[in-house]
Short mmCIF file of C-alpha atoms in Angstrom, two decimals:
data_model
loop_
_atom_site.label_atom_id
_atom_site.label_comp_id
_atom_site.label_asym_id
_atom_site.label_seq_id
_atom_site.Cartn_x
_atom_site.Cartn_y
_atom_site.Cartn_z
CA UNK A 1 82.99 102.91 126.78
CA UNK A 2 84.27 100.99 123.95
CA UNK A 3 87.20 98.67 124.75
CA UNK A 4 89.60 100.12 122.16
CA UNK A 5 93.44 99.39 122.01
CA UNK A 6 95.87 100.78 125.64
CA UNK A 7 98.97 101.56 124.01
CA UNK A 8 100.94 101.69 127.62
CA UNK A 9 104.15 102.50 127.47
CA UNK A 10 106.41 100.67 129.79
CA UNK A 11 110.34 100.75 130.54
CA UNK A 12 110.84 98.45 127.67
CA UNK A 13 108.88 100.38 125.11
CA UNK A 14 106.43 97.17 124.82
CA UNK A 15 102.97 98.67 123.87
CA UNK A 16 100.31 96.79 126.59
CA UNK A 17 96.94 95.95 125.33
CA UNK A 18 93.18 94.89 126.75
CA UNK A 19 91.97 91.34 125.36
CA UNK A 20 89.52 90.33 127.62
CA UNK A 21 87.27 91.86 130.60
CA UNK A 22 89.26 93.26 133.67
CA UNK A 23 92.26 95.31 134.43
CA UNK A 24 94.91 92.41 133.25
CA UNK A 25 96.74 93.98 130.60
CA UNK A 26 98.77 91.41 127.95
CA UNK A 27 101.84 91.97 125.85
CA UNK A 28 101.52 91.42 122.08
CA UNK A 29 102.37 88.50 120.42
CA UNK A 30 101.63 89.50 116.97
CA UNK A 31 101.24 92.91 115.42
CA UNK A 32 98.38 94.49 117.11
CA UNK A 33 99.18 98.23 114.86
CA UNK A 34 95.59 97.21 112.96
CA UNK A 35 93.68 95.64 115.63
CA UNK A 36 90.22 97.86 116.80
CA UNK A 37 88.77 96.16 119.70
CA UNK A 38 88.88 92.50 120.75
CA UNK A 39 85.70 90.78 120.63
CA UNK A 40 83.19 88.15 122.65
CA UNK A 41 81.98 86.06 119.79
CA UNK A 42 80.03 83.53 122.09
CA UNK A 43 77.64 86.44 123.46
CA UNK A 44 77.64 88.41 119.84
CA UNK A 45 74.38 87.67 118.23
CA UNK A 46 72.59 88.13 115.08
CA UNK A 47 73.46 92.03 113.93
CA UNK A 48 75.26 93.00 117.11
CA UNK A 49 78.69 92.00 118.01
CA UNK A 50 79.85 92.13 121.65
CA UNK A 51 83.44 93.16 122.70
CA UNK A 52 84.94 91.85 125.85
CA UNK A 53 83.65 95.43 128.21
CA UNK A 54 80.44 93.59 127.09
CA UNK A 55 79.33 96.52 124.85
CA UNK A 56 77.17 95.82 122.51
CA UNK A 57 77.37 97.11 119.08
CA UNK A 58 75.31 97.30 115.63
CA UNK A 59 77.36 95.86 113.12
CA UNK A 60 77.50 97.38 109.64
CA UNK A 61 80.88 96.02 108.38
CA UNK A 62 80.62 92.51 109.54
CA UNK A 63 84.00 91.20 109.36
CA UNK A 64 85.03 92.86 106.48
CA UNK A 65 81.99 92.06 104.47
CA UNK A 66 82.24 88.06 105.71
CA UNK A 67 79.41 87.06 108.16
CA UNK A 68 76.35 86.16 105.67
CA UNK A 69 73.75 85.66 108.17
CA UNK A 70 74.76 87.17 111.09
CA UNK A 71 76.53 86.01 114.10
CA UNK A 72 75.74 82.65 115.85
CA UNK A 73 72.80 81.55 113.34
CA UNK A 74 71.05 78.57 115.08
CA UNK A 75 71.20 76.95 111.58
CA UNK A 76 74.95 76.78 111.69
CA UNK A 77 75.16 75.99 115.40
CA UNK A 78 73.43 72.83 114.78
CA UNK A 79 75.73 71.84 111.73
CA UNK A 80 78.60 72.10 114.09
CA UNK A 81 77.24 70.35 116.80
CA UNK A 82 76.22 67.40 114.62
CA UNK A 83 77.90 64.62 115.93
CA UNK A 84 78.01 62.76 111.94
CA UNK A 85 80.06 66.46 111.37
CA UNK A 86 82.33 65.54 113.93
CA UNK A 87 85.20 63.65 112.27
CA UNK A 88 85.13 66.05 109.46
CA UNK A 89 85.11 69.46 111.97
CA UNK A 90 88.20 67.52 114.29
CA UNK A 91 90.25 66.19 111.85
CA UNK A 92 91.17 68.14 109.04
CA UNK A 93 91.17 66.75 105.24
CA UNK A 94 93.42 67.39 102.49
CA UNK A 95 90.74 67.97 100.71
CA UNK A 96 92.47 67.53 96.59
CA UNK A 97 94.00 63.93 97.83
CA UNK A 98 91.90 62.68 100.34
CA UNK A 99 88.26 64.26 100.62
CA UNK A 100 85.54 62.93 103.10
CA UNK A 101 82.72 60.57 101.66
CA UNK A 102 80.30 63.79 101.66
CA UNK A 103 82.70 66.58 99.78
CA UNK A 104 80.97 66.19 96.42
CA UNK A 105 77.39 66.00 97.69
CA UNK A 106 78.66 69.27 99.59
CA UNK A 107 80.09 70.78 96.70
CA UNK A 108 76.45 69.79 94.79
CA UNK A 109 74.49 71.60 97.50
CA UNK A 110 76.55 74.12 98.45
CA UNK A 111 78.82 75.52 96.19
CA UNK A 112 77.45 74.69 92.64
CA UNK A 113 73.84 75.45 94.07
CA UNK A 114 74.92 79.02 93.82
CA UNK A 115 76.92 78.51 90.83
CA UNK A 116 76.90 81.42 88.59
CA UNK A 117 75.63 80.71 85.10
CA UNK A 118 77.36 79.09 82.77
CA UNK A 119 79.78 77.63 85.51
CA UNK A 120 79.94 73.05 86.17
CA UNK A 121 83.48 73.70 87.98
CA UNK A 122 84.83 74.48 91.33
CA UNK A 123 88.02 74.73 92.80
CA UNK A 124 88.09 75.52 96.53
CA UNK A 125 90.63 77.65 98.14
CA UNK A 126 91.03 79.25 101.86
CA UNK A 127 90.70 82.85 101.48
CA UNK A 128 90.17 85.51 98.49
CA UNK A 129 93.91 86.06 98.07
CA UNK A 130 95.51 82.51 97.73
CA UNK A 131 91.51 82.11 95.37
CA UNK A 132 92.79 84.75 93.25
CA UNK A 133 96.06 83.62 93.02
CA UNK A 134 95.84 80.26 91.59
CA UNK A 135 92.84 81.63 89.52
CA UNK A 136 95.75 83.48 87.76
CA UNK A 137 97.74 80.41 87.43
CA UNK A 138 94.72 78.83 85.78
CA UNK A 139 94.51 81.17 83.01
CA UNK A 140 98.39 81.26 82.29
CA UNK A 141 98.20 77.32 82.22
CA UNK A 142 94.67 77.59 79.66
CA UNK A 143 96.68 80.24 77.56
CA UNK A 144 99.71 78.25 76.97
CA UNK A 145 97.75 75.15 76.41
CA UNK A 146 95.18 76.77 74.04
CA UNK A 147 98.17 77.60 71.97
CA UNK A 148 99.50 74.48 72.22
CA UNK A 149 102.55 74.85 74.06
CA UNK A 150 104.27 71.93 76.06
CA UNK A 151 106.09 72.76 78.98
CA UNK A 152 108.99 69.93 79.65
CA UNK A 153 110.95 69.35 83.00
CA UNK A 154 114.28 69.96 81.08
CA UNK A 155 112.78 74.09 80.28
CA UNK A 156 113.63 76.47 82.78
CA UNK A 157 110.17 77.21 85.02
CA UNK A 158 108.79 80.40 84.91
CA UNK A 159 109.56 81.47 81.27
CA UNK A 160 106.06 82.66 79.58
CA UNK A 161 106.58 86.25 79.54
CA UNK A 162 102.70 86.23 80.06
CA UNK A 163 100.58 89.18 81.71
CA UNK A 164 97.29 90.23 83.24
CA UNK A 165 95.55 93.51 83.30
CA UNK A 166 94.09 94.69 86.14
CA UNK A 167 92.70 98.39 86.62
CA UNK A 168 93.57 101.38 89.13
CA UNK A 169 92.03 101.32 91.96
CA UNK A 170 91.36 97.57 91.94
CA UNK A 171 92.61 95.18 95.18
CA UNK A 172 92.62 91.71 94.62
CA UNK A 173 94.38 90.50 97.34
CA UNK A 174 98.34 90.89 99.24
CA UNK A 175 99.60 87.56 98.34
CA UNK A 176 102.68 88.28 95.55
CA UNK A 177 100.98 87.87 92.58
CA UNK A 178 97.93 89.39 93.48
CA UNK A 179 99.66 92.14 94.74
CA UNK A 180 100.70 93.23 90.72
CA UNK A 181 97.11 93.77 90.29
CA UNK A 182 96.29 95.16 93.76
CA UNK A 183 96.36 99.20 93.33
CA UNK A 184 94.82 101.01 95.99
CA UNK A 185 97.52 101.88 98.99
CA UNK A 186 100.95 102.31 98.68
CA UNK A 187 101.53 101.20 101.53
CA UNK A 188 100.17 97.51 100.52
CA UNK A 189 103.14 96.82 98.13
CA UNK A 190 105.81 98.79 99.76
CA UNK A 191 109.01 96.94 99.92
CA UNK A 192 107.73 94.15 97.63
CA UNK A 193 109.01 93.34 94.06
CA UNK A 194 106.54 93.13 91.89
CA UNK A 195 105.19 92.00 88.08
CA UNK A 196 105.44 94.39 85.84
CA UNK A 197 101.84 94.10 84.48
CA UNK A 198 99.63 96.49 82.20
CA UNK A 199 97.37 98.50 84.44
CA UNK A 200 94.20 100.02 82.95
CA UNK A 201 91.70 103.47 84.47
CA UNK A 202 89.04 102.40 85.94
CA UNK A 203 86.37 105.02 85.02
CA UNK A 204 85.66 107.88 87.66
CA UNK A 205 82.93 108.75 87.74
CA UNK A 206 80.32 111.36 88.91
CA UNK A 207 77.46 111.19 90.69
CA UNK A 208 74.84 111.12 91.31
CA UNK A 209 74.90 108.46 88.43
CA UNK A 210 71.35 109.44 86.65
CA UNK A 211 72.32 113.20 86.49
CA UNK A 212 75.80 112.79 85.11
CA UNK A 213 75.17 110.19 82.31
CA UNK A 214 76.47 111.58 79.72
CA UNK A 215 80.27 112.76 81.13
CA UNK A 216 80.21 109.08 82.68
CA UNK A 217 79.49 107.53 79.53
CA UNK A 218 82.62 109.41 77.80
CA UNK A 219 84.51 108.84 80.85
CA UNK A 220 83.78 104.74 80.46
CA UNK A 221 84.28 105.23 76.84
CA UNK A 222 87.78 106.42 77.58
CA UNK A 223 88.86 103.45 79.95
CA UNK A 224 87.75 101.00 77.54
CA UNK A 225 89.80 102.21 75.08
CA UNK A 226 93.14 102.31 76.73
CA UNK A 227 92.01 99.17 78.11
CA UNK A 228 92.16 97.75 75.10
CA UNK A 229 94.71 99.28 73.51
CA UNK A 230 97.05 98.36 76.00
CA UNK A 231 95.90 94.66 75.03
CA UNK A 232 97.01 95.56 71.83
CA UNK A 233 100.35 97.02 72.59
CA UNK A 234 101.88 94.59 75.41
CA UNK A 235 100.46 91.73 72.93
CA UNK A 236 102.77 93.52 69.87
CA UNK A 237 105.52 93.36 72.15
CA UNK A 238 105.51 89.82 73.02
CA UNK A 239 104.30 90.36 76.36
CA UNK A 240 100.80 88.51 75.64
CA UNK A 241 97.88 89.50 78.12
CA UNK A 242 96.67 86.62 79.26
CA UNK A 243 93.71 87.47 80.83
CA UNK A 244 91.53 90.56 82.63
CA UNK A 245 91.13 90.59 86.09
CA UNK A 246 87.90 93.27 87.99
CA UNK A 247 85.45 93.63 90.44
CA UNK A 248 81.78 94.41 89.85
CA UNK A 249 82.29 97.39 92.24
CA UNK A 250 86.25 98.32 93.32
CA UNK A 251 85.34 97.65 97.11
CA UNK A 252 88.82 98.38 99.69
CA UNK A 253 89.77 100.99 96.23
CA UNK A 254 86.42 103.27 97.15
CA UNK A 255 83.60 101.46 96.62
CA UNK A 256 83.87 102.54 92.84
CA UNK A 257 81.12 102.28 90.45
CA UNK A 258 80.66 101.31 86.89
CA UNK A 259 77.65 100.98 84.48
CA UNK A 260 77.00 97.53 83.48
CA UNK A 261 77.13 98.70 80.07
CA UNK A 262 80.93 99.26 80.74
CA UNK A 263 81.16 95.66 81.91
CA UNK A 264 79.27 94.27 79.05
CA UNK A 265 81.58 96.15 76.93
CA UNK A 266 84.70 95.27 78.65
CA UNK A 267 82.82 91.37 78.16
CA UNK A 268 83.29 92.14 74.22
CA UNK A 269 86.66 93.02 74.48
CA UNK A 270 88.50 90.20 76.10
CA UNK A 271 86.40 87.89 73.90
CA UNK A 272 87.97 89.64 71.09
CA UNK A 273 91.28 89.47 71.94
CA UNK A 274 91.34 86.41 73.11
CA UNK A 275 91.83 86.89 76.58
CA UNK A 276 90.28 85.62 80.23
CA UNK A 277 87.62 87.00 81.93
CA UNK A 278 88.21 86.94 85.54
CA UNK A 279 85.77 88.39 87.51
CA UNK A 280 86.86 89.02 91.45
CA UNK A 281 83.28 88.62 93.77
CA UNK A 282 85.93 88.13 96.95
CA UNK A 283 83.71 90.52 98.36
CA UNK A 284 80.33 91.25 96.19
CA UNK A 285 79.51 87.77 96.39
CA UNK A 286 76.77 86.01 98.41
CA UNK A 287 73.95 88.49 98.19
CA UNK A 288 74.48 91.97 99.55
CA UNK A 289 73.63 93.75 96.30
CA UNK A 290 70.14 91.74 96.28
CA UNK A 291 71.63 89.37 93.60
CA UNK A 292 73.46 86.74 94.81
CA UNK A 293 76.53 87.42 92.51
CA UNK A 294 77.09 91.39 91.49
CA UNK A 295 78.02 90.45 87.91
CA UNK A 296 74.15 88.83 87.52
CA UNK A 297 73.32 92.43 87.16
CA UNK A 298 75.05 92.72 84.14
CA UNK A 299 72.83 90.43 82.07
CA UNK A 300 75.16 88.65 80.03
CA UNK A 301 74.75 85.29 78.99
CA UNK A 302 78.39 84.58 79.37
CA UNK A 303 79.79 87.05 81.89
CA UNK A 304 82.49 85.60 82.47
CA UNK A 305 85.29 82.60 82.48
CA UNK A 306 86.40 82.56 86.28
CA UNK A 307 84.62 84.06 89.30
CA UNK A 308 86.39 83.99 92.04
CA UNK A 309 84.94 83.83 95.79
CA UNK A 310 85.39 84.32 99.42
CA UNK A 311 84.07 86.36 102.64
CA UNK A 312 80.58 86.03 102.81
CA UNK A 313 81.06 82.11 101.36
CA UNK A 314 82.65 81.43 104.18
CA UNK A 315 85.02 79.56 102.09
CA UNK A 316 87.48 80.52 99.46
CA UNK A 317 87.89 79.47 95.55
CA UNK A 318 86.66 80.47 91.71
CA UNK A 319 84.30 78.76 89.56
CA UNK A 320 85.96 78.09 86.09
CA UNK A 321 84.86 76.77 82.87
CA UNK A 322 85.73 73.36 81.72
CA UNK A 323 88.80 74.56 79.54
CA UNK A 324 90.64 76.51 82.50
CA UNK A 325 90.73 72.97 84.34
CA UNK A 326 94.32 72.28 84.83
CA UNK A 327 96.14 69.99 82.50
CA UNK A 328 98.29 67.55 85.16
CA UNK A 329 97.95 66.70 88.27
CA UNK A 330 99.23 69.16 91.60
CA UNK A 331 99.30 71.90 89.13
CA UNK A 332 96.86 74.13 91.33
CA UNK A 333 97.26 72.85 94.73
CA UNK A 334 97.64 72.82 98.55
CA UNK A 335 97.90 70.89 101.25
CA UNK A 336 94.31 71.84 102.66
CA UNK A 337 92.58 73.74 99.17
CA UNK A 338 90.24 75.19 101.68
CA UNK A 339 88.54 73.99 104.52
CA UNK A 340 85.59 71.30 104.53
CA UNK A 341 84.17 72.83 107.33
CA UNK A 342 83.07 75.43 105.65
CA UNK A 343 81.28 73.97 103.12
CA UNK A 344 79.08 72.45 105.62
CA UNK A 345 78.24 75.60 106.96
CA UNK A 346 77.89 77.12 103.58
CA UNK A 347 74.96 74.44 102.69
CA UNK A 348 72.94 75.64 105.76
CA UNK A 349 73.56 79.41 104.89
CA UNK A 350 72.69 78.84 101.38
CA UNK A 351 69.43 76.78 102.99
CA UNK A 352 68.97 79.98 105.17
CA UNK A 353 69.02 83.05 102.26
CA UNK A 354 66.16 80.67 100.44
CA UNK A 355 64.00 80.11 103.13
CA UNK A 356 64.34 83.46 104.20
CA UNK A 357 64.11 85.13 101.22
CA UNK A 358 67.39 87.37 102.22
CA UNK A 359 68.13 88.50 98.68
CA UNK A 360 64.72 90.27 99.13
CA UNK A 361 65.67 91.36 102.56
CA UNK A 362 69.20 92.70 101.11
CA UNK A 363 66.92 94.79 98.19
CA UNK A 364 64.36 96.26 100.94
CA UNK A 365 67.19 97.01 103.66
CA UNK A 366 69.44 98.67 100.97
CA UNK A 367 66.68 101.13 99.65
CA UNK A 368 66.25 102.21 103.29
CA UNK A 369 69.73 102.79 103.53
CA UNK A 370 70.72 104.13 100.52
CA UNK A 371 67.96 106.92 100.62
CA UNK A 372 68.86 107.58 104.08
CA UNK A 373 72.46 107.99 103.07
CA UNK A 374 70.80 110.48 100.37
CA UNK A 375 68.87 112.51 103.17
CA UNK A 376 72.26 112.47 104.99
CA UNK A 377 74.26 114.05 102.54
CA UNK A 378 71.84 116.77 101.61
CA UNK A 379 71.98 117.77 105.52
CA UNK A 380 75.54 117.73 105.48
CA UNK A 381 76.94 118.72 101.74
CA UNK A 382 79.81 120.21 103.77
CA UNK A 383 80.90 116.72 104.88
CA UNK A 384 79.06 113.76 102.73
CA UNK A 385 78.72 113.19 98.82
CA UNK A 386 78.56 110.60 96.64
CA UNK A 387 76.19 108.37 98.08
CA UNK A 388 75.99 105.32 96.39
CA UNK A 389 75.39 101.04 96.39
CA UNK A 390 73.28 98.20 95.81
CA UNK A 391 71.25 96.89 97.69
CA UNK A 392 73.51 96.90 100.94
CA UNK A 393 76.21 97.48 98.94
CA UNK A 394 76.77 100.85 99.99
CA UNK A 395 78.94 104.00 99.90
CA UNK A 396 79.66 107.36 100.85
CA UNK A 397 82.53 109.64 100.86
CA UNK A 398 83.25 112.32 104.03
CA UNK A 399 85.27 115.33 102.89
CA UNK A 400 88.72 114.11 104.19
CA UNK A 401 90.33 111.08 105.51
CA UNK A 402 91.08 112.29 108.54
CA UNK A 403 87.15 112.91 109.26
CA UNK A 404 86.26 109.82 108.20
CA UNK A 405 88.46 108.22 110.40
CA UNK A 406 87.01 110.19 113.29
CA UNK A 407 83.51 109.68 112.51
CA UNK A 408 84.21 106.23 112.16
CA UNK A 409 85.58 106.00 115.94
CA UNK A 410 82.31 108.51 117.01
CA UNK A 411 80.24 105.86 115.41
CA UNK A 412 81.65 103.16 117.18
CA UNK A 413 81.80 104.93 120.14
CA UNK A 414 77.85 105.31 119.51
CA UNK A 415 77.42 101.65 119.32
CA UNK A 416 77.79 101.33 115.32
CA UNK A 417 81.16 99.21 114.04
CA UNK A 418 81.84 100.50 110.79
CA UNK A 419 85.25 100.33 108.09
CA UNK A 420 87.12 102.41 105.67
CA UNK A 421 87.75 102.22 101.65
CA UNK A 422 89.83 104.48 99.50
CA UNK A 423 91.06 107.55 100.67
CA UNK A 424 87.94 109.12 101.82
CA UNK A 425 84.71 106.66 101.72
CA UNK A 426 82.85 104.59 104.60
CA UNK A 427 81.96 101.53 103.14
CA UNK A 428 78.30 99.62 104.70
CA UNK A 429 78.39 95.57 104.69
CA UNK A 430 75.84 94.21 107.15
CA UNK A 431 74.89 91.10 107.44
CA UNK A 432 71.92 89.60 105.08
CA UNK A 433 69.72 89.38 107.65
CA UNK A 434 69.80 93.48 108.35
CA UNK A 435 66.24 94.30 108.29
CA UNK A 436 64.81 97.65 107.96
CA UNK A 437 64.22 98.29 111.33
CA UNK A 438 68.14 97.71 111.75
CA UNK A 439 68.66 100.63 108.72
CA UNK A 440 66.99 103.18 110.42
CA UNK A 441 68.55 102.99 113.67
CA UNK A 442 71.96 102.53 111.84
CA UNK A 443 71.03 106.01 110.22
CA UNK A 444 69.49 107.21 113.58
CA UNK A 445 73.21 106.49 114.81
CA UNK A 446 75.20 107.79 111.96
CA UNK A 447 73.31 111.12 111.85
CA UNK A 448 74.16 111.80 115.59
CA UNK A 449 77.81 111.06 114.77
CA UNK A 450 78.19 113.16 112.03
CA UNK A 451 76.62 116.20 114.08
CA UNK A 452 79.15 116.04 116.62
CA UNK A 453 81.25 117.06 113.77
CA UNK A 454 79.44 120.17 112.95
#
């Protein structure tokens, strides 16, 4: 059986929970309402992740789309045992006042090895939310100073009456600014004042993609121009739009599609009006859709003015163009701006999908799956539609949320970890080195889940 969560009532109404092997049950100490299963990371391995009952389990959602090459790589195991890593791993640096000798020839090999095009700057973070964040306060400072306006210590802070667009459907993080572009659950900003920002459609649209091309291209059509026209009217009310903020596919909002025509488009129009581009690869970054970054499909020369990054980077941050670097000094800062660790690891992995050729892999493994996924939903139209992805980037919808939420749990309880997006979709993240072999007996699993709901 699958160590799930014991919710135990005892005379004091504290809810009891299993964390490690045994019958020793252990108070919480945080909120444990969204915890699944505690895990045994020292015996997980590869594409299976261990809990502590020992059960072994295909992984398919890999920490929320954030282990690139699986669990326990030897490559990264011998980074962190390196004892000329030691000082860096044991004490921790601030990395934007006092960096170790090796953080630029890091940044050269890691980071800016992978650099999308057009991109000679990076700004590390910790995670996607606090990346996303100060990515916003990079385009608010590049607005104001493209137009040539001074901020002085005597002005009271926090005057530009400055937006950003974002589009329904879109999460870019729970942090408070990034929550006035976050719009997927309610639930997410409940409680929380908020920026009152312009919010776009994203396009809905039908699939599958190559047999509804023409009501998706009106439907696109339609989002782009209330897109733009709401550039138009929050800029003719003095509430400028700074910049645009989206994600190559809406991942926690659905696992929502676009055409890269609609991207290219979109492109065209922030160029025009002068705004940002920002371009959120928090989580379809680092390979999965057999490109390293999503937007690459898009084939634009200039796709873009910030990309920002995190999960399956290990680290956190955005690549920006030379004119979004900040004016002054300890205007976009933290005490750590990331972690150097992680850039250490991120060489090796980077070292790792060349060698290995795991964009391939991501391409091969995501045609098994995604034509699987197709077989799956012609067997069960009365449950599954609107398969979808790229290369592992993948999608599908069950008929309600309340299935999908029990044939996630039947999956797992089949040996197959597996998450949630949207209201109604199971979204597929494995790791970059999930092979075909792995595919098929993911699907092998998946279909005898989904008959138990027959």
């Amino acid at each position: 059986n699958i160590s799930v969560l014991l919710y135990i009532q005892v005379n004091i109404s504290v809810p009891l929970y299993r964390c490690c092997p045994g019958e020793h049950l252990c108070p919480p100490l945080q909120s444990v309402v969204q915890v699944n299963f505690f895990c045994d990371y020292e015996e997980s391995k590869g594409n299976y992740l261990v809990d502590v009952d020992g059960n072994r389990m295909l992984d398919v959602y890999t920490q929320i789309a954030s282990i690139p090459i699986g669990y326990n790589h030897p490559a990264l195991t011998k980074v962190m045992t390196d004892p000329k890593n030691m000082g860096t791993f044991v004490n921790r640096p601030a990395l934007g006042m006092m960096p170790p000798e090796q953080f630029s020839e890091k940044l050269v090999n890691g980071l800016m090895a992978v650099a999308p095009k057009g991109f000679s700057r990076v700004q590390t973070m910790a995670c996607g939310s606090c990346s996303n964040e100060n990515a916003y306060k990079a385009i608010f400072i590049w607005y104001r100073v493209r137009a040539g306006v001074l901020s002085f210590f005597f002005q009271v802070p926090g005057c530009p009456d400055l937006t950003l667009l974002s589009f329904m459907g879109g999460f870019h993080g729970r942090t408070l600014g990034c929550l006035a572009t976050t719009h997927t659950k309610a639930i997410q900003k409940l409680d929380v004042p908020s920026f009152d920002w312009p919010i776009a459609p994203f396009p809905q649209l039908r699939y599958p993609l190559d047999q509804f091309e023409r009501e998706n291209a009106r439907e696109e059509a339609r989002c782009l121009e209330e897109a733009e026209d709401l550039i138009v009217k929050w800029n003719q009310k003095g509430r400028h739009v700074a910049g645009v903020v989206i994600e190559p596919i809406q991942a926690e909002g659905g696992d929502n599609h676009a055409s890269f025509d609609f991207y290219r488009k979109l492109r065209g129009i922030t160029k025009k009006h002068g705004c940002a581009f920002l371009v959120d690869e928090v989580q379809t970054g680092g390979g999965s859709t057999g490109k390293f970054w999503a937007h690459a499909h898009w084939g634009l020369d200039d796709p873009a003015d910030i990309v920002s990054f995190s999960k399956k980077m290990l680290t956190g941050g955005y690549y920006q163009k030379d004119s979004f670097q900040p004016d002054k000094p300890f205007r976009i800062f933290n005490t750590w701006l990331g972690d150097h660790t992680k850039n250490l690891l991120l060489t090796e992995v980077i070292k790792v999908i060349k060698t290995e050729n795991l964009l391939d892999q991501a391409k091969r493994s995501g045609k098994v799956m995604l034509e699987g996924l197709y077989d799956l939903q012609d067997k069960y139209p009365h449950l599954l539609s609107k398969a979808r992805g790229i290369g592992t980037f993948c999608a599908i919808d069950v008929k309600d949320e309340d299935t999908r939420n029990l044939l996630l749990l039947k999956a797992r309880n089949k040996g197959v970890v597996l998450g949630g997006c949207g209201t109604q979709s199971i979204r597929f993240r494995p790791a970059l080195v999930f092979k075909e072999h792995h595919a098929h007996l993911f699907l092998d699993i998946f279909n005898d889940a989904i008959a138990e709901l027959k």
